Short mmCIF file of C-alpha atoms in Angstrom, two decimals:
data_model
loop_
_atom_site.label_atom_id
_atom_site.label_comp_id
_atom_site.label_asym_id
_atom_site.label_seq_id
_atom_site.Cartn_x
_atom_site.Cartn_y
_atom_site.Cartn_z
CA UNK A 1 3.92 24.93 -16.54
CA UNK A 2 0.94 23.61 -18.19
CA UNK A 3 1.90 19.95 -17.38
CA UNK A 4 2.39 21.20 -13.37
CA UNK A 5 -0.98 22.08 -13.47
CA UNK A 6 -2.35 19.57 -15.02
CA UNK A 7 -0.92 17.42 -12.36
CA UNK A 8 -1.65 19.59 -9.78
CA UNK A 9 -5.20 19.56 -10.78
CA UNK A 10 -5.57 15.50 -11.18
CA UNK A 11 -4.24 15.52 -7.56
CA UNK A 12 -6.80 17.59 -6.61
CA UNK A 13 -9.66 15.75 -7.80
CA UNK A 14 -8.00 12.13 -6.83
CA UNK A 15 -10.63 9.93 -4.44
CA UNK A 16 -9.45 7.31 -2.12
CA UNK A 17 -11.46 4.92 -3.56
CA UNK A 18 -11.44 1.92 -6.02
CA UNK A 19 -11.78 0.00 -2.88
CA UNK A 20 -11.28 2.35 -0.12
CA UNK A 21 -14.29 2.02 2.87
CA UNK A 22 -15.09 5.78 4.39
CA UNK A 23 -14.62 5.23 7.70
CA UNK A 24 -17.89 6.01 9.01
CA UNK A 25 -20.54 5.56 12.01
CA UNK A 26 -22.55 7.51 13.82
CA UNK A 27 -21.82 8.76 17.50
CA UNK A 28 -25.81 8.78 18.01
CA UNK A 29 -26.85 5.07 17.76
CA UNK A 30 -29.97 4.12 16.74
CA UNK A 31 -32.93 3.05 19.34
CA UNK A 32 -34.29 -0.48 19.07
CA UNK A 33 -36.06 -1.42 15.98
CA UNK A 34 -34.79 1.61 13.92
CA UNK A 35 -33.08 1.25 11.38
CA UNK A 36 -30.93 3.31 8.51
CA UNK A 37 -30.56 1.42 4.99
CA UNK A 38 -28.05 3.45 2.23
CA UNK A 39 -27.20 2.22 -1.31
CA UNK A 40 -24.76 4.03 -3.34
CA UNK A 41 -23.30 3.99 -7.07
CA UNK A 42 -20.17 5.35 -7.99
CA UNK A 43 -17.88 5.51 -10.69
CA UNK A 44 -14.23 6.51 -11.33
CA UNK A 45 -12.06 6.90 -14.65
CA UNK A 46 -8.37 7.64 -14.85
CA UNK A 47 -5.25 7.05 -16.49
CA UNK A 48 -2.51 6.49 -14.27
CA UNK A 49 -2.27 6.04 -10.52
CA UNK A 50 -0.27 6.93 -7.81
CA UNK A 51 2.52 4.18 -6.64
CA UNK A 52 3.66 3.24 -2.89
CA UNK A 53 5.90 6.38 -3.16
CA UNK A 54 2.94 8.81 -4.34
CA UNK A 55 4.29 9.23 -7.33
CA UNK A 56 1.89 9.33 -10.03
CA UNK A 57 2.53 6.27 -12.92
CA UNK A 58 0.56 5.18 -15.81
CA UNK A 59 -1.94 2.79 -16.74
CA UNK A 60 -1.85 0.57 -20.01
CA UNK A 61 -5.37 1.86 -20.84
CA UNK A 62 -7.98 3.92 -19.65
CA UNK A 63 -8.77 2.82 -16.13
CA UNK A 64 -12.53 2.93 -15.22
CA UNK A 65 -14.49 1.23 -12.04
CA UNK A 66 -18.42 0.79 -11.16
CA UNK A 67 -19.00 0.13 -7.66
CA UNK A 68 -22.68 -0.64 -5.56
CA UNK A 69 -22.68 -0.53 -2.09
CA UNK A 70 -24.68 -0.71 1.20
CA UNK A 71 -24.55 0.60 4.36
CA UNK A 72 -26.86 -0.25 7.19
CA UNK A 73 -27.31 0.78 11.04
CA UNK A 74 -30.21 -1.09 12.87
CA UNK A 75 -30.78 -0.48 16.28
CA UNK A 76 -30.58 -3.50 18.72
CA UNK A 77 -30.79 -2.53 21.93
CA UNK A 78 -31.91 1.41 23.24
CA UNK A 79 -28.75 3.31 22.82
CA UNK A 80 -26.19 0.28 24.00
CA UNK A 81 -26.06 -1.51 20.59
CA UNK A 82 -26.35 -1.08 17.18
CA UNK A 83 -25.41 -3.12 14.41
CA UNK A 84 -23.51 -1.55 11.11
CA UNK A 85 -23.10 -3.58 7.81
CA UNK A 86 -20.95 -1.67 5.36
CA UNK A 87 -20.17 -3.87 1.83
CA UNK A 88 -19.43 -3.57 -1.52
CA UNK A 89 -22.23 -5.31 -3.81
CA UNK A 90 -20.58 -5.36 -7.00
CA UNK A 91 -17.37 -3.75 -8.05
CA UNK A 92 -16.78 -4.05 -11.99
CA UNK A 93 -13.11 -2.65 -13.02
CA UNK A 94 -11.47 -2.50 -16.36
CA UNK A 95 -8.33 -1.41 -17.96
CA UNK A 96 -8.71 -0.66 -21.81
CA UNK A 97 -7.28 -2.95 -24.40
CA UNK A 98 -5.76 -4.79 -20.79
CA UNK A 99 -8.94 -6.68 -19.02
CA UNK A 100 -11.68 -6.13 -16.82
CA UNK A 101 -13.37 -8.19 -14.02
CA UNK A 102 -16.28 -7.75 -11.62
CA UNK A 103 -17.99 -9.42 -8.75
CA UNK A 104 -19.04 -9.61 -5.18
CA UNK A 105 -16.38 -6.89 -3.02
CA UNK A 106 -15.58 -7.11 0.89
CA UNK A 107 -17.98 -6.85 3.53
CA UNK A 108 -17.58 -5.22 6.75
CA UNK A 109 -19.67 -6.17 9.83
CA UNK A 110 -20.20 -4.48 13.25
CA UNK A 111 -21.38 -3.42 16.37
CA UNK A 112 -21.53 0.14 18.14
CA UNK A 113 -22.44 1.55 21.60
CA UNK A 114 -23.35 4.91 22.52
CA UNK A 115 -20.92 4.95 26.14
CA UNK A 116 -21.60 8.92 26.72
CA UNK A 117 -24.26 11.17 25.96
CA UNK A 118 -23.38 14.58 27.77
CA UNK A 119 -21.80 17.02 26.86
CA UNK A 120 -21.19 14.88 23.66
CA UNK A 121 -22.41 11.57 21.99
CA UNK A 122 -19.30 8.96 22.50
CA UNK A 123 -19.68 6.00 20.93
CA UNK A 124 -17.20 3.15 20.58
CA UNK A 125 -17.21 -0.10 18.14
CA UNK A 126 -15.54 -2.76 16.81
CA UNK A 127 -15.84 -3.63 12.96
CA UNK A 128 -14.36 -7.15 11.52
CA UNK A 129 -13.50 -7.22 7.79
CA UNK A 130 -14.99 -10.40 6.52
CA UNK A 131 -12.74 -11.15 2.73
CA UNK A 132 -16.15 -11.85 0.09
CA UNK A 133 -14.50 -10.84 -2.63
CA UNK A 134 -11.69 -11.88 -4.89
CA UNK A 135 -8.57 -11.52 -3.79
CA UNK A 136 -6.37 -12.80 -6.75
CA UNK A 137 -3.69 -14.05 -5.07
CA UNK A 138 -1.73 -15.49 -8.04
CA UNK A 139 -1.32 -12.22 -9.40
CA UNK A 140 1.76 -11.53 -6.52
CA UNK A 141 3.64 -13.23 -9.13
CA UNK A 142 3.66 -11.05 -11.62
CA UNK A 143 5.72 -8.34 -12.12
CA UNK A 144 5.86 -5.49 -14.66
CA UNK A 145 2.38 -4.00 -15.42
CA UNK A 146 0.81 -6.97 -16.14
CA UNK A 147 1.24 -7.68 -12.03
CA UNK A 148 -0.10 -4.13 -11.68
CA UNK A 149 -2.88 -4.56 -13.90
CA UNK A 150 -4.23 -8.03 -12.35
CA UNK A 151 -4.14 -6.76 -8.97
CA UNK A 152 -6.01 -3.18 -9.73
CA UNK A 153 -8.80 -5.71 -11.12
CA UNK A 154 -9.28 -7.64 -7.91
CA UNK A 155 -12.36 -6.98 -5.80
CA UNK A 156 -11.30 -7.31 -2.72
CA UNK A 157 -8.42 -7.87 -0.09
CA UNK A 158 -8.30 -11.12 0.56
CA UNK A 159 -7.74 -11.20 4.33
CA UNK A 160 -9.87 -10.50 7.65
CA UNK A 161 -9.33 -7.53 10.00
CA UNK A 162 -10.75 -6.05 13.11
CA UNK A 163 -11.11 -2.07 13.53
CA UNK A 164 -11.51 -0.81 17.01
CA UNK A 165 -13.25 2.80 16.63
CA UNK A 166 -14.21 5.84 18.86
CA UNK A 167 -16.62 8.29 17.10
CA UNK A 168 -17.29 11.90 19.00
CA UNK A 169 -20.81 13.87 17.92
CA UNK A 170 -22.22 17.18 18.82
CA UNK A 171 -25.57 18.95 17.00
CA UNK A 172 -26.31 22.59 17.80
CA UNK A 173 -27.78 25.84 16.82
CA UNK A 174 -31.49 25.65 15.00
CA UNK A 175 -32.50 28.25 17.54
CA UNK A 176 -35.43 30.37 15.54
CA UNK A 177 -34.69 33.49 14.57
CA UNK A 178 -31.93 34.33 16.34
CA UNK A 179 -29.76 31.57 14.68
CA UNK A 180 -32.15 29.50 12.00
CA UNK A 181 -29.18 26.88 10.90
CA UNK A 182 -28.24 23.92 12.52
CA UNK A 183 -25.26 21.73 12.38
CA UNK A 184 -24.15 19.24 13.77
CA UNK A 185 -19.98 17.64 13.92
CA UNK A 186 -18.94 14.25 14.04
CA UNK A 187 -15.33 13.46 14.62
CA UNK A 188 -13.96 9.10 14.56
CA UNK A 189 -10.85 7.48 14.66
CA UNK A 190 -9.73 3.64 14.15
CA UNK A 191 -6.96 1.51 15.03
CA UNK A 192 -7.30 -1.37 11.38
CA UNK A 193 -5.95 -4.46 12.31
CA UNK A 194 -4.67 -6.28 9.40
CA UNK A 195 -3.70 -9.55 8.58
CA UNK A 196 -2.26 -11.51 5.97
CA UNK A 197 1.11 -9.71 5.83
CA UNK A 198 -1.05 -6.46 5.55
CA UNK A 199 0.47 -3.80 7.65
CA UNK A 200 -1.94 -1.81 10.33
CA UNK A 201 -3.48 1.44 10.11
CA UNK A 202 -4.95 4.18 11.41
CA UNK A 203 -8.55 5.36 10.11
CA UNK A 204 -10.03 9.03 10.72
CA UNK A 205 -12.94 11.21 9.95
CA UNK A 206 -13.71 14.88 10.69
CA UNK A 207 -17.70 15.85 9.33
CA UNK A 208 -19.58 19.01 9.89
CA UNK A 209 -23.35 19.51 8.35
CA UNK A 210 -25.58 22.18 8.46
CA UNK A 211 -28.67 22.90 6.98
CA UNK A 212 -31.63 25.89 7.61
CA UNK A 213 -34.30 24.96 9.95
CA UNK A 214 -36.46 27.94 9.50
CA UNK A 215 -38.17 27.04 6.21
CA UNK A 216 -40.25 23.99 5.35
CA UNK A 217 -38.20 23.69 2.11
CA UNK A 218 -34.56 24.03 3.03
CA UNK A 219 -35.10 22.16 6.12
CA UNK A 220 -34.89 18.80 3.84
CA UNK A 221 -31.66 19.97 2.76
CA UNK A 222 -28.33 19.20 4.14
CA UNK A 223 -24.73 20.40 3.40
CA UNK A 224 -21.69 18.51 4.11
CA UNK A 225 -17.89 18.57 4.47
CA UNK A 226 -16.25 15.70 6.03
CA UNK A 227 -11.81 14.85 5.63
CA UNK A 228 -11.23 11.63 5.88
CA UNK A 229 -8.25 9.47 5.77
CA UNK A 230 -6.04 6.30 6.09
CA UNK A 231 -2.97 6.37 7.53
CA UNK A 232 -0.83 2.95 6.84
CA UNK A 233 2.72 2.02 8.99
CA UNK A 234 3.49 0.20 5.83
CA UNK A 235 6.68 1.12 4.28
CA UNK A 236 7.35 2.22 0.60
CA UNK A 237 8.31 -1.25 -0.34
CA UNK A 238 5.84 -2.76 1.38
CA UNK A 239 3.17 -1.07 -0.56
CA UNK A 240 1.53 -3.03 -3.36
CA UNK A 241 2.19 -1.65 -6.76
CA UNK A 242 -1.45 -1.48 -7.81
CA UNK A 243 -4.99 0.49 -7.79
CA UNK A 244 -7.02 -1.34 -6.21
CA UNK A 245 -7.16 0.46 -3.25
CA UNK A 246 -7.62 -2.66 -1.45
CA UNK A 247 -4.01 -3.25 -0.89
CA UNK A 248 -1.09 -3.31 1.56
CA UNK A 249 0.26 0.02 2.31
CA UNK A 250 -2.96 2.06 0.81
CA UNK A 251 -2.65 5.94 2.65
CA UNK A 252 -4.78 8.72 1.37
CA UNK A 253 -6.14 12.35 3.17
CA UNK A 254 -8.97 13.15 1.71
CA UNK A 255 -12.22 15.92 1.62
CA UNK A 256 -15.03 15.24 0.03
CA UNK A 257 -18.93 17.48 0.12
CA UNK A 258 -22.11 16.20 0.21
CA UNK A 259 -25.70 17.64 -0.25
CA UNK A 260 -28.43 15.28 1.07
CA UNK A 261 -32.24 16.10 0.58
CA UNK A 262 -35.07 14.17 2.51
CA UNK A 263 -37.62 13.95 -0.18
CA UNK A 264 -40.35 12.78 2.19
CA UNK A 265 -41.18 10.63 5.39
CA UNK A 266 -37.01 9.16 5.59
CA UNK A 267 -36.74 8.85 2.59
CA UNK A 268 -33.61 10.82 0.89
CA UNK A 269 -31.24 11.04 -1.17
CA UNK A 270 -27.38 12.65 -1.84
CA UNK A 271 -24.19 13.22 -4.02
CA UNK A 272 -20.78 13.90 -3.22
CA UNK A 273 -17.58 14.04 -4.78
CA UNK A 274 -14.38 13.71 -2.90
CA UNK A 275 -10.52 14.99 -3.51
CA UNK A 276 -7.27 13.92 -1.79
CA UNK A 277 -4.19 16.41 -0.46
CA UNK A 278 -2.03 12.80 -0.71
CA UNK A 279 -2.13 9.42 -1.54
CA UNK A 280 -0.84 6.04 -2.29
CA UNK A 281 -1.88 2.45 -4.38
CA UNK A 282 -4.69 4.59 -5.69
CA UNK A 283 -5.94 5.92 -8.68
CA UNK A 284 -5.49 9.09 -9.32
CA UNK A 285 -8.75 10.36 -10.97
CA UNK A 286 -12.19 11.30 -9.53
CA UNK A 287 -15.00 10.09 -7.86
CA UNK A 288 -18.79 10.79 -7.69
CA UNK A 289 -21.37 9.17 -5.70
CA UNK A 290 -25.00 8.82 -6.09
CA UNK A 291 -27.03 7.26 -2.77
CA UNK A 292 -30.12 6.16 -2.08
CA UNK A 293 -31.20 5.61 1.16
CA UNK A 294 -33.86 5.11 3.72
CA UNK A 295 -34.33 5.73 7.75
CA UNK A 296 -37.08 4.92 10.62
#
C-alpha cells in the first residue's frame, strides 16, 4: 500500500522536462518595436524515470538537472509578425557516482501572425528547431544503463524540426464592481515535424489566468493554470530508453500553476511547478521554475 502511494505520488509530481520545450506563444502578438524578454532557472532531482512503456525504472544514482533558458517575442511588424526565440542556455545534468555533463541546449526560432482578432485573437506560426546542443550520437551504441545513462546526459536532440502552430486567445471580465477579476484563456496546438529518424508529434496547450483588477496591489498579481502536452506517433520500441527528454518517442500530459507579479514598470517576475497524469523517456521527479523577465 505504502509503496502504491509512493508511486502514485512521484507520478503526480513528475514534469515533462529535462529537455521538454512548453509549447508556448501568444495569440496577441506584439506591435512593432515591443518586445517581451523571459529568463528562467529550473532544477529537477529524481531517481528513476519512466521508460518508452511508462513504466517507471531506475537510475544508477541520484539524477539531478540545472537548466537556464530564454524566451523572447519582439514585435516586427503591427500585429502581422512577431518573432519568438525560445532556447536552452545551459543545461548541466548528472547522475551520481555515473557522470555528469553540461553545455549549450537547443534553440528554437520563429515567427507568428495575429490572422484574426474578433471574436478571438488567432494567431498562426511556424517554429524551426535549430540542434545547438550536444547530441551524443555515439551513445546509440550502448546498451544496458550505461546507454541510458549517456543519453539522459546529452543536451540536446541532435536534429532540426519545423512546428506549424495555431494559438486561440480570449481576455474578459475586469468589469468594476460588478465583476473586479479578469482572465484571460489561451488555447495552441502544433503539428512537430521531426527528423533524423525522430517520429512526429503533436504539441498542445490549454492556459487560463486571472488576477483582481480592483486593487492597486493585487492587480500586479497573476494566477495561472495551463495543461500542456506532447503527444508522439512513435511506437514503444521506437522510444529511446533514456531521460533526456529530448528523445524519440518523448509523450507527457501535463498541468503545471504559475503566480506572476509585475513588480514595477514591465518588470516581473514568477514560479511554477508542474505535474504529469502520463509520461514517457522522462524523469520521473519534479520541477520548479524561477523566471525573470521583462516587457515594453
Amino acid at each position: 500500500m505504502v509503496r502504491t502511494l509512493a508511486s502514485l505520488l512521484l507520478t503526480l509530481v513528475l514534469f515533462g522536462a529535462a529537455g521538454v520545450r512548453e509549447a508556448r506563444a501568444n495569440p496577441w502578438t506584439r506591435g512593432a518595436g515591443k518586445y517581451f524578454i523571459g529568463l528562467s532557472y529550473s532544477r529537477i532531482a529524481a531517481t528513476g524515470y519512466y521508460g518508452p512503456d511508462t513504466e517507471q525504472r531506475t537510475f544508477p544514482g541520484k539524477f539531478t538537472q540545472n537548466q537556464l533558458s530564454t524566451y523572447i517575442e519582439l514585435g516586427v511588424i503591427d500585429r502581422w509578425l512577431m518573432m519568438v526565440i525560445d532556447g536552452t542556455l545551459w543545461r548541466h545534468a548528472s547522475i551520481e557516482g555515473a557522470g555528469d555533463n553540461g553545455g549549450l541546449g537547443d534553440l528554437r526560432i520563429g515567427f507568428w501572425s495575429n490572422v484574426v482578432r474578433w471574436p478571438l485573437n488567432v494567431s498562426l506560426g511556424v517554429m524551426a528547431g535549430v540542434p545547438t546542443g550536444e547530441a551524443r550520437r555515439l551513445s546509440r551504441g550502448l546498451t544496458g544503463a550505461e546507454g541510458v545513462v549517456s543519453r539522459t546526459l546529452r543536451t540536446g536532440d541532435g536534429e532540426g524540426d519545423v512546428e506549424l502552430g495555431i494559438a486561440l486567445g480570449r481576455s474578459f471580465g475586469g468589469g468594476g464592481s460588478v465583476w473586479p477579476l479578469e482572465h484571460y484563456v489561451v488555447l495552441q496546438a502544433g503539428y512537430w515535424l521531426r527528423t533524423r529518424g525522430f517520429a512526429d508529434a503533436l504539441r498542445y496547450r490549454a492556459e487560463f489566468g486571472t488576477r483582481y483588477a480592483g486593487l492597486p496591489v493585487l492587480d500586479r498579481l497573476w494566477v495561472i493554470v495551463r495543461f500542456l502536452g506532447i503527444e508522439s506517433f512513435a511506437s514503444n520500441a521506437e522510444t529511446t530508453d533514456d531521460a533526456s527528454g529530448v528523445g524519440s518517442g518523448v509523450t507527457v500530459a501535463s498541468w503545471g500553476v504559475e503566480a506572476y507579479v509585475r513588480i514595477l514598470g514591465g518588470l516581473g517576475v514568477s514560479f511554477s511547478f508542474a505535474g504529469a497524469f502520463r509520461a514517457r523517456a522522462l524523469p520521473a521527479g519534479a520541477n520548479m521554475t524561477w523566471s525573470l523577465s521583462y516587457q515594453k
